Short mmCIF file of C-alpha atoms and ligand atoms in Angstrom, two decimals:
data_model
loop_
_atom_site.label_atom_id
_atom_site.label_comp_id
_atom_site.label_asym_id
_atom_site.label_seq_id
_atom_site.Cartn_x
_atom_site.Cartn_y
_atom_site.Cartn_z
CA MET A 1 152.03 134.62 141.65
CA CYS A 2 152.42 137.95 140.68
CA TYR A 3 152.80 138.64 144.40
CA ALA A 4 150.88 141.64 145.18
CA ILE A 5 152.86 142.57 148.29
CA PRO A 6 150.25 143.98 150.47
CA GLY A 7 150.30 147.77 150.88
CA LYS A 8 149.12 149.94 153.70
CA VAL A 9 146.06 152.50 152.58
CA LYS A 10 147.31 155.80 153.09
CA GLU A 11 144.43 157.86 151.66
CA ILE A 12 141.05 157.00 150.63
CA GLY A 13 139.71 158.83 147.44
CA GLU A 14 136.22 158.51 145.86
CA LYS A 15 136.70 155.49 143.85
CA SER A 16 140.31 154.84 144.66
CA VAL A 17 142.76 154.23 147.52
CA LEU A 18 146.27 155.48 147.72
CA VAL A 19 148.56 152.43 148.83
CA ASP A 20 152.09 152.56 150.32
CA TYR A 21 154.37 150.08 149.75
CA PHE A 22 157.79 150.30 151.43
CA GLY A 23 157.48 153.84 151.20
CA GLU A 24 156.44 154.09 147.46
CA THR A 25 152.96 154.99 146.69
CA ARG A 26 150.78 153.86 144.22
CA LYS A 27 146.86 154.48 143.25
CA ALA A 28 144.73 151.60 143.06
CA ILE A 29 140.66 151.50 142.09
CA ASN A 30 138.64 150.01 145.10
CA GLU A 31 135.13 148.81 144.07
CA PHE A 32 134.44 145.67 146.28
CA TYR A 33 136.17 146.26 149.59
CA ASP A 34 135.34 148.72 152.80
CA VAL A 35 138.69 149.94 153.55
CA ARG A 36 139.85 152.35 155.98
CA ILE A 37 143.04 154.17 156.76
CA GLY A 38 145.85 151.76 157.96
CA ASP A 39 144.45 148.55 156.75
CA TYR A 40 146.54 146.35 154.39
CA VAL A 41 145.21 145.46 150.69
CA CYS A 42 146.19 143.61 147.67
CA ALA A 43 146.57 145.42 144.31
CA GLN A 44 146.62 144.21 141.12
CA GLY A 45 146.55 145.93 137.71
CA GLY A 46 145.40 149.04 139.73
CA PHE A 47 142.53 147.37 141.33
CA VAL A 48 142.06 146.37 144.94
CA ILE A 49 141.45 142.63 144.74
CA LYS A 50 141.84 141.56 148.45
CA LYS A 51 141.93 142.93 151.98
CA VAL A 52 144.72 141.23 153.85
CA SER A 53 144.84 140.88 157.70
CA PRO A 54 147.54 142.72 159.54
CA SER A 55 149.17 139.86 160.79
CA GLU A 56 149.36 138.06 157.38
CA ALA A 57 150.22 141.44 155.71
CA GLU A 58 153.18 142.29 158.34
CA SER A 59 154.34 138.78 158.04
CA THR A 60 154.35 138.73 154.12
CA LEU A 61 155.95 142.46 154.60
CA SER A 62 158.86 141.49 156.82
CA ALA A 63 159.74 138.69 154.43
CA TRP A 64 159.79 140.76 151.48
CA GLN A 65 161.45 143.70 153.09
CA GLU A 66 165.26 143.01 152.59
CA LEU A 67 164.96 141.15 149.40
CA PHE A 68 162.92 143.83 147.95
CA PHE A 69 165.74 146.38 148.25
CA GLU A 70 168.31 143.74 147.14
CA LEU A 71 166.42 143.22 143.80
CA LYS A 72 166.17 146.82 143.31
CA GLN A 73 170.10 147.35 143.32
CA ILE A 74 170.57 144.31 141.18
CA ASP A 75 168.24 145.59 138.58
CA LEU A 76 169.72 149.19 138.90
CA ARG A 77 173.02 147.76 138.13
CA LEU A 78 172.05 145.71 135.34
CA SER A 79 170.16 148.50 133.53
CA ARG A 80 172.75 151.00 133.75
CA LEU A 81 173.51 152.58 130.21
CA ASP A 82 176.74 153.65 129.12
CA LEU A 83 176.48 156.26 126.73
CA LYS A 84 179.68 156.61 125.49
CA ASN A 85 179.43 153.75 123.05
CA LYS A 86 182.25 153.59 120.52
CA GLY A 87 181.41 153.06 117.11
CA ILE A 88 177.76 153.49 117.07
CA ASP A 89 176.76 155.62 114.21
CA LYS A 90 175.47 159.50 115.04
CA ARG A 91 172.28 158.84 113.79
CA LEU A 92 171.17 155.87 115.71
CA SER A 93 172.85 157.67 118.82
CA SER A 94 170.64 160.79 118.30
CA ILE A 95 167.50 158.80 118.00
CA LEU A 96 168.18 157.02 121.32
CA ASP A 97 169.16 160.15 123.02
CA ASN A 98 165.89 161.64 122.02
CA ALA A 99 164.18 158.70 123.52
CA LEU A 100 166.10 159.07 126.75
CA GLU A 101 164.83 162.50 126.81
CA ASN A 102 161.52 161.58 126.43
CA LYS A 103 160.97 163.13 123.20
CA SER A 104 158.52 161.17 120.64
CA LEU A 105 160.16 159.36 117.77
CA SER A 106 159.00 159.48 114.23
CA LEU A 107 158.28 156.88 111.99
CA GLU A 108 161.41 157.17 110.15
CA ASP A 109 163.43 157.11 113.52
CA LEU A 110 161.52 154.16 114.67
CA LEU A 111 162.20 152.29 111.10
CA TYR A 112 166.04 153.36 111.41
CA LEU A 113 166.12 151.50 114.98
CA PHE A 114 164.37 148.37 113.23
CA ASN A 115 166.63 148.23 110.44
CA THR A 116 169.69 148.65 112.33
CA GLU A 117 171.86 145.45 111.77
CA SER A 118 175.01 146.15 113.50
CA ARG A 119 175.06 143.75 116.75
CA SER A 120 176.57 146.78 118.89
CA GLY A 121 173.92 149.03 117.57
CA ILE A 122 171.32 146.25 118.38
CA GLU A 123 172.54 145.75 121.68
CA LEU A 124 172.06 149.59 122.52
CA ILE A 125 168.53 149.69 121.48
CA TYR A 126 167.53 146.81 123.61
CA LYS A 127 169.89 148.48 126.61
CA THR A 128 168.21 151.85 126.08
CA ALA A 129 164.73 150.07 126.39
CA ASN A 130 165.52 148.40 129.45
CA PHE A 131 166.74 151.50 130.83
CA LEU A 132 163.73 153.28 130.29
CA ARG A 133 161.64 150.39 131.84
CA GLN A 134 163.99 150.81 134.80
CA LYS A 135 163.63 154.61 134.92
CA TYR A 136 159.94 154.71 134.73
CA ILE A 137 158.45 151.04 136.14
CA LYS A 138 161.25 150.11 138.26
CA ASN A 139 161.48 146.38 138.79
CA SER A 140 158.09 144.90 139.23
CA CYS A 141 157.28 142.33 136.75
CA CYS A 142 153.55 140.73 136.23
CA VAL A 143 153.44 137.13 136.25
CA HIS A 144 149.89 135.91 135.48
CA GLY A 145 148.53 132.60 135.31
CA ILE A 146 146.48 131.28 132.06
CA ILE A 147 144.18 128.75 131.91
CA GLU A 148 142.90 127.62 128.55
CA ILE A 149 139.25 126.26 128.92
CA SER A 150 138.30 125.06 125.46
CA ASN A 151 140.11 124.49 122.30
CA TYR A 152 136.99 124.56 120.14
CA CYS A 153 136.54 127.20 117.58
CA THR A 154 134.31 128.10 115.28
CA GLN A 155 136.77 130.45 113.12
CA GLY A 156 138.93 130.18 110.24
CA CYS A 157 141.96 132.26 111.04
CA MET A 158 144.57 131.39 108.68
CA TYR A 159 147.69 130.99 111.06
CA CYS A 160 145.91 129.35 114.20
CA GLY A 161 146.43 125.74 114.88
CA ILE A 162 142.92 125.45 116.64
CA SER A 163 141.07 127.30 114.09
CA THR A 164 138.86 125.37 111.66
CA HIS A 165 141.42 124.50 109.37
CA ASN A 166 143.02 121.88 111.86
CA LYS A 167 140.87 118.80 111.33
CA ALA A 168 143.60 116.32 112.98
CA LEU A 169 143.34 118.07 116.26
CA GLY A 170 141.53 116.41 119.12
CA ARG A 171 139.12 119.00 120.86
CA TYR A 172 138.72 119.62 124.70
CA ARG A 173 136.18 121.65 126.74
CA MET A 174 137.11 122.19 130.75
CA THR A 175 133.73 121.86 132.72
CA HIS A 176 132.84 124.74 134.79
CA LYS A 177 133.73 122.84 137.83
CA GLU A 178 137.04 122.24 136.12
CA ILE A 179 137.78 125.81 135.30
CA VAL A 180 136.85 127.05 138.99
CA ASP A 181 138.76 124.53 140.61
CA SER A 182 142.06 125.30 138.57
CA ALA A 183 141.60 128.90 139.21
CA LEU A 184 141.17 128.28 143.00
CA LEU A 185 144.42 126.14 143.00
CA ALA A 186 146.15 128.53 141.08
CA ILE A 187 144.86 131.34 143.38
CA GLU A 188 144.86 129.86 146.87
CA GLU A 189 147.83 127.07 146.34
CA PHE A 190 150.40 128.70 144.15
CA GLY A 191 149.33 132.56 144.96
CA PHE A 192 148.32 133.98 141.65
CA LYS A 193 146.64 137.31 141.92
CA ALA A 194 145.65 137.54 138.28
CA ILE A 195 144.38 134.94 136.08
CA LEU A 196 143.76 134.85 132.56
CA LEU A 197 140.79 132.59 131.12
CA GLN A 198 141.30 132.01 127.57
CA SER A 199 139.41 129.58 124.56
CA GLY A 200 138.89 129.54 120.65
CA GLU A 201 135.47 131.18 120.06
CA ASP A 202 133.53 127.88 121.43
CA ALA A 203 129.76 128.12 120.86
CA PHE A 204 129.38 126.20 124.00
CA TYR A 205 130.73 128.78 126.33
CA THR A 206 128.15 131.34 125.73
CA ALA A 207 128.79 134.67 127.48
CA ASP A 208 126.04 133.48 130.30
CA ARG A 209 127.93 130.37 131.07
CA LEU A 210 131.33 132.30 131.26
CA ALA A 211 129.84 135.06 133.55
CA ASP A 212 128.57 132.23 136.01
CA ILE A 213 132.14 130.97 135.81
CA VAL A 214 133.89 134.45 136.48
CA ALA A 215 131.41 135.25 139.24
CA GLU A 216 132.01 132.10 141.18
CA ILE A 217 135.60 132.62 141.37
CA LYS A 218 135.27 136.20 142.23
CA ALA A 219 133.09 135.16 144.89
CA LYS A 220 135.56 132.55 146.07
CA ALA A 221 138.99 134.21 145.92
CA GLY A 222 140.64 137.59 145.76
CA VAL A 223 141.90 137.83 142.06
CA LEU A 224 142.07 140.04 138.91
CA ILE A 225 140.27 138.00 136.06
CA CYS A 226 141.40 138.74 132.59
CA ILE A 227 139.20 137.24 130.02
CA SER A 228 140.11 136.06 126.27
CA PHE A 229 137.30 134.08 124.47
CA GLY A 230 137.40 136.21 121.05
CA GLU A 231 134.58 138.33 119.87
CA ILE A 232 131.83 137.79 122.21
CA GLY A 233 129.94 140.80 121.36
CA ILE A 234 129.22 144.15 123.49
CA ASP A 235 126.53 142.34 125.45
CA GLY A 236 129.10 139.61 126.24
CA LEU A 237 131.82 141.96 127.48
CA GLU A 238 129.20 143.85 129.58
CA LYS A 239 127.77 140.45 131.19
CA LEU A 240 131.48 139.37 132.09
CA TYR A 241 132.46 142.50 133.35
CA LYS A 242 129.33 142.67 135.52
CA ALA A 243 130.60 139.56 136.66
CA GLY A 244 133.64 140.47 137.86
CA ALA A 245 136.24 140.37 134.91
CA ARG A 246 138.25 143.48 134.78
CA ALA A 247 140.80 142.84 132.25
CA ILE A 248 140.60 141.54 128.38
CA LEU A 249 143.25 140.09 126.19
CA MET A 250 142.46 140.96 122.65
CA ARG A 251 145.15 141.34 119.95
CA PHE A 252 144.04 143.07 117.01
CA GLU A 253 146.61 140.85 115.54
CA THR A 254 147.81 143.33 112.74
CA SER A 255 146.84 146.95 112.09
CA ASN A 256 146.96 146.46 108.19
CA PRO A 257 143.65 145.95 107.02
CA LYS A 258 144.68 143.76 104.06
CA ILE A 259 146.51 141.58 105.80
CA TYR A 260 144.04 141.43 108.42
CA GLU A 261 141.12 140.27 106.14
CA ARG A 262 143.04 137.93 103.93
CA LEU A 263 144.08 136.12 107.19
CA HIS A 264 140.62 136.16 109.14
CA PRO A 265 137.80 135.12 106.41
CA GLY A 266 134.45 136.79 106.99
CA ARG A 267 135.87 139.18 109.70
CA SER A 268 136.90 142.56 109.54
CA LEU A 269 139.55 144.57 111.55
CA ASN A 270 137.20 147.21 112.31
CA THR A 271 135.00 144.93 114.02
CA ARG A 272 137.94 143.49 115.96
CA LEU A 273 138.89 147.27 117.03
CA ASP A 274 135.36 148.10 118.10
CA HIS A 275 135.39 145.27 120.60
CA ILE A 276 138.52 146.31 122.00
CA LYS A 277 137.68 150.11 122.15
CA LYS A 278 134.28 149.08 123.43
CA ALA A 279 135.86 146.70 126.23
CA GLY A 280 137.90 149.84 127.23
CA GLN A 281 134.86 152.17 127.41
CA ILE A 282 133.26 149.64 129.68
CA GLY A 283 136.32 149.67 132.17
CA TYR A 284 138.59 146.75 131.22
CA LEU A 285 142.05 147.12 131.32
CA ILE A 286 143.02 146.52 127.83
CA MET A 287 145.88 143.89 126.77
CA THR A 288 146.17 143.80 123.29
CA GLY A 289 148.69 143.64 120.28
CA GLY A 290 149.56 141.47 117.42
CA LEU A 291 151.67 138.88 115.61
CA ILE A 292 155.39 139.50 114.44
CA GLY A 293 156.46 138.12 111.01
CA LEU A 294 153.11 137.65 108.99
CA PRO A 295 153.53 137.22 105.39
CA ASP A 296 153.57 140.06 103.42
CA GLN A 297 153.85 142.27 106.87
CA THR A 298 156.58 145.01 106.76
CA ARG A 299 158.55 146.59 109.46
CA GLU A 300 156.43 149.69 108.86
CA ASP A 301 153.36 147.41 109.78
CA ILE A 302 154.56 146.42 112.88
CA ILE A 303 155.47 149.91 114.19
CA ASN A 304 152.07 150.72 113.21
CA ASP A 305 150.89 147.89 115.25
CA ILE A 306 152.60 149.26 118.45
CA TYR A 307 150.94 152.88 117.58
CA LEU A 308 147.61 151.08 117.53
CA ALA A 309 148.07 149.35 120.44
CA LYS A 310 149.14 152.56 122.38
CA GLU A 311 146.00 154.16 120.94
CA LEU A 312 143.74 151.68 122.40
CA GLN A 313 145.53 152.64 125.81
CA ALA A 314 147.11 149.28 126.18
CA GLU A 315 147.73 148.39 129.92
CA MET A 316 149.65 145.69 128.76
CA TYR A 317 151.24 145.02 125.00
CA SER A 318 151.10 141.40 123.78
CA PHE A 319 153.31 141.16 120.49
CA GLY A 320 154.74 137.53 119.99
CA PRO A 321 155.90 135.68 116.84
CA PHE A 322 154.14 133.96 114.28
CA LEU A 323 155.05 130.24 114.15
CA PRO A 324 153.61 128.54 111.29
CA HIS A 325 151.33 125.53 112.32
CA PRO A 326 151.63 122.49 109.87
CA GLU A 327 147.80 122.00 109.93
CA THR A 328 147.05 125.52 108.75
CA PRO A 329 147.20 127.05 105.28
CA LEU A 330 150.44 129.25 106.50
CA ALA A 331 152.27 125.94 107.01
CA SER A 332 155.01 126.55 104.31
CA ASN A 333 155.78 130.01 105.74
CA SER A 334 158.59 131.18 108.01
CA PRO A 335 158.76 132.17 111.39
CA PRO A 336 160.47 135.56 112.09
CA ASN A 337 163.99 135.59 113.96
CA GLU A 338 164.75 136.56 117.40
CA ASP A 339 165.88 139.96 116.96
CA ASP A 340 162.84 141.00 114.89
CA VAL A 341 160.55 140.18 118.01
CA LEU A 342 163.30 141.72 120.45
CA LYS A 343 163.42 144.95 118.39
CA ALA A 344 159.75 145.06 118.27
CA LEU A 345 159.74 144.79 122.15
CA ALA A 346 162.11 147.49 122.73
CA LEU A 347 160.74 149.69 120.00
CA THR A 348 157.07 149.33 122.25
CA ARG A 349 158.95 150.51 125.36
CA LEU A 350 160.44 153.61 123.34
CA ILE A 351 157.07 154.24 122.21
CA ASP A 352 155.49 153.70 125.32
CA PRO A 353 158.02 153.97 128.08
CA GLU A 354 156.36 155.06 131.05
CA LYS A 355 153.47 152.96 131.99
CA SER A 356 153.24 150.18 129.68
CA LYS A 357 153.51 146.43 130.78
CA ILE A 358 155.04 144.61 127.97
CA LEU A 359 154.64 140.86 127.76
CA VAL A 360 157.27 138.13 126.84
CA THR A 361 154.56 135.70 125.20
CA THR A 362 155.04 131.77 125.40
CA ALA A 363 155.22 132.13 121.54
CA PHE A 364 158.37 134.00 121.60
CA GLU A 365 159.55 131.52 124.35
CA THR A 366 158.69 128.79 121.80
CA LEU A 367 160.72 130.35 119.13
CA CYS A 368 163.94 130.73 121.28
CA PRO A 369 165.10 129.14 124.56
CA ASP A 370 166.29 132.20 126.13
CA ALA A 371 163.66 134.52 125.04
CA ARG A 372 162.18 135.19 128.42
CA ARG A 373 165.48 136.79 129.92
CA HIS A 374 166.60 138.58 126.50
CA GLY A 375 162.90 140.17 126.45
CA LEU A 376 163.17 141.32 130.16
CA LEU A 377 166.40 142.67 129.33
CA ALA A 378 165.00 144.60 126.31
CA GLY A 379 162.23 146.50 127.62
CA ALA A 380 159.59 143.65 128.86
CA ASN A 381 158.47 143.38 132.31
CA SER A 382 155.69 140.82 132.24
CA VAL A 383 155.46 137.03 131.48
CA MET A 384 152.59 134.62 131.83
CA LEU A 385 152.64 130.93 133.12
CA ASN A 386 150.54 127.97 131.90
CA VAL A 387 148.09 126.85 134.51
CA THR A 388 146.13 124.95 132.40
CA PRO A 389 145.92 121.06 133.65
CA ILE A 390 148.59 119.15 132.08
CA LYS A 391 146.42 116.76 130.24
CA TYR A 392 144.98 119.24 128.19
CA ARG A 393 147.80 121.69 127.43
CA LYS A 394 149.18 119.66 124.41
CA GLN A 395 145.86 120.24 122.54
CA TYR A 396 145.78 124.01 122.99
CA SER A 397 148.09 123.83 119.69
CA ILE A 398 147.56 127.29 118.78
CA TYR A 399 150.99 126.57 117.19
CA PRO A 400 153.26 123.61 117.28
CA ASN A 401 155.70 122.53 120.46
CA ARG A 402 154.57 125.20 122.72
CA ALA A 403 156.85 125.80 125.64
CA TYR A 404 155.72 124.68 129.07
CA ASP A 405 153.27 122.16 127.65
CA LYS A 406 154.60 119.57 130.08
CA GLU A 407 155.73 121.59 133.13
CA GLU A 408 154.20 121.47 136.56
CA ILE A 409 153.23 124.65 137.92
CA THR A 410 155.86 124.48 140.47
CA THR A 411 158.36 123.90 138.19
CA GLN A 412 157.38 126.99 136.18
CA ILE A 413 157.02 129.21 139.15
CA LYS A 414 160.61 127.96 140.47
CA GLU A 415 162.32 128.71 137.48
CA THR A 416 160.23 132.12 137.10
CA ILE A 417 161.46 133.10 140.55
CA ALA A 418 165.04 132.01 139.60
CA LEU A 419 165.27 133.98 136.50
CA LEU A 420 163.53 137.23 138.00
CA GLN A 421 166.00 137.09 140.86
CA SER A 422 169.32 136.90 138.79
CA LEU A 423 167.69 139.93 136.72
CA GLY A 424 166.80 141.78 140.31
CA ARG A 425 162.96 141.76 139.17
CA ALA A 426 160.19 141.53 141.62
CA PRO A 427 157.30 139.32 140.82
CA THR A 428 154.62 141.84 141.94
CA ASP A 429 152.25 144.06 139.96
CA LEU A 430 152.65 147.22 141.78
CA GLY A 431 151.09 149.57 138.92
CA VAL A 432 152.43 152.88 138.27
CA ASN A 433 151.95 156.03 140.05
N1 5AD B 501 151.46 131.56 116.08
C1 5AD B 501 151.72 132.54 116.90
N2 5AD B 501 150.52 132.80 117.73
C2 5AD B 501 149.51 132.33 117.11
N3 5AD B 501 148.24 132.72 117.84
C3 5AD B 501 147.52 132.12 116.94
N4 5AD B 501 147.88 131.35 115.93
C4 5AD B 501 149.38 131.58 116.04
C5 5AD B 501 150.54 131.17 115.68
N5 5AD B 501 150.38 130.26 114.84
C6 5AD B 501 147.80 133.82 118.76
C7 5AD B 501 147.02 135.00 118.08
C8 5AD B 501 145.99 134.89 119.22
C9 5AD B 501 146.65 134.28 120.68
C10 5AD B 501 145.50 133.70 121.22
O1 5AD B 501 147.30 133.32 119.98
O2 5AD B 501 147.64 136.06 118.13
O3 5AD B 501 145.61 136.31 119.58
#
């Protein structure tokens, strides 16, 4: 999934190639392959992940050609923006006009948007975000697969259902072989081109052991590997990069240091941020973000979170609702409502319209049934499918009643493709110009 439609190499630079997709060109970093002009490659997240034979490429391209343009038309139609909205207050109109003209919005402007309560006003914010998504990124939608390799965790994060607070939870740890096999199944059988490996901070899975797993998957398949194992140290980040991982998902959870420290006993926001910055310097694509609706978190905090993610040069923004888990100290808190989450996604698009991938998280899909469609129509352009073996999924209980705990991969793919097609989105990761 996340079909990397093969593209034809048009130009070759020092470290990158220019790839043509049905007349549109994109740049991709090429580290591993010997490619010449006219070769076909698959790229993902801006990296060439695979060379493809001409016969395979041409058959995939001919299957896609008609659909590719059809989907673009549907998307264009659904993302049209009617600026002559009646009954919209002047200030809201003027802020959204500025966003459309690519002028930067002040904190006050963004707060004004966040505090908008009228239905017509809220809908216009979402539509503006969707319009900007279409304008800059077109209709490609990333569909990554996640494998949750272990729910052991040494940390006591106050909100997290796999933290040390949860004494009732049965723990599991996939073996090296199970992880490699699951990844290869997702890549070879189901067509995933980007796989996220995630776990709690599990002392068994040292950076060396994780690096062996990443290296074996990379040796056997063309894929973008993204890691998410918590704070594995700078040395660990380097080892995993050397092994072939090229993206990291590490949320800073909240940019408010007081809230951060209250929720993460013994840890500091600065250390977290150092990890993320260092990962960026090493060369990882950064996926980051935070939780929406934490106790004592204000709307201003959430806007600051988005600014911080932008400052960290997020390739993908990952913001999802905090969902209280009964076996944690925050059990009696309430989750945010759907509009708070959608507003955060839409504001993210307004703050970083041109290049960002914005994820509809599984937590959001757990909070409300139509989250994926609503999120994709409010600025988001990325989803994550769960390819962890079903027997383990329920135990990866970071929050309760997680969506997709029981669905086969084939069912998830079918549903995702149907939704994306209805919205005119292509499950591709062509990257940006
Ligand atoms: N609700 C929502 N998200 C949660 N996470 C952990 N616990 C919860 C919860 N109760 C998220 C954290 C972490 C990611 C892997 O899961 O943001 O970064």
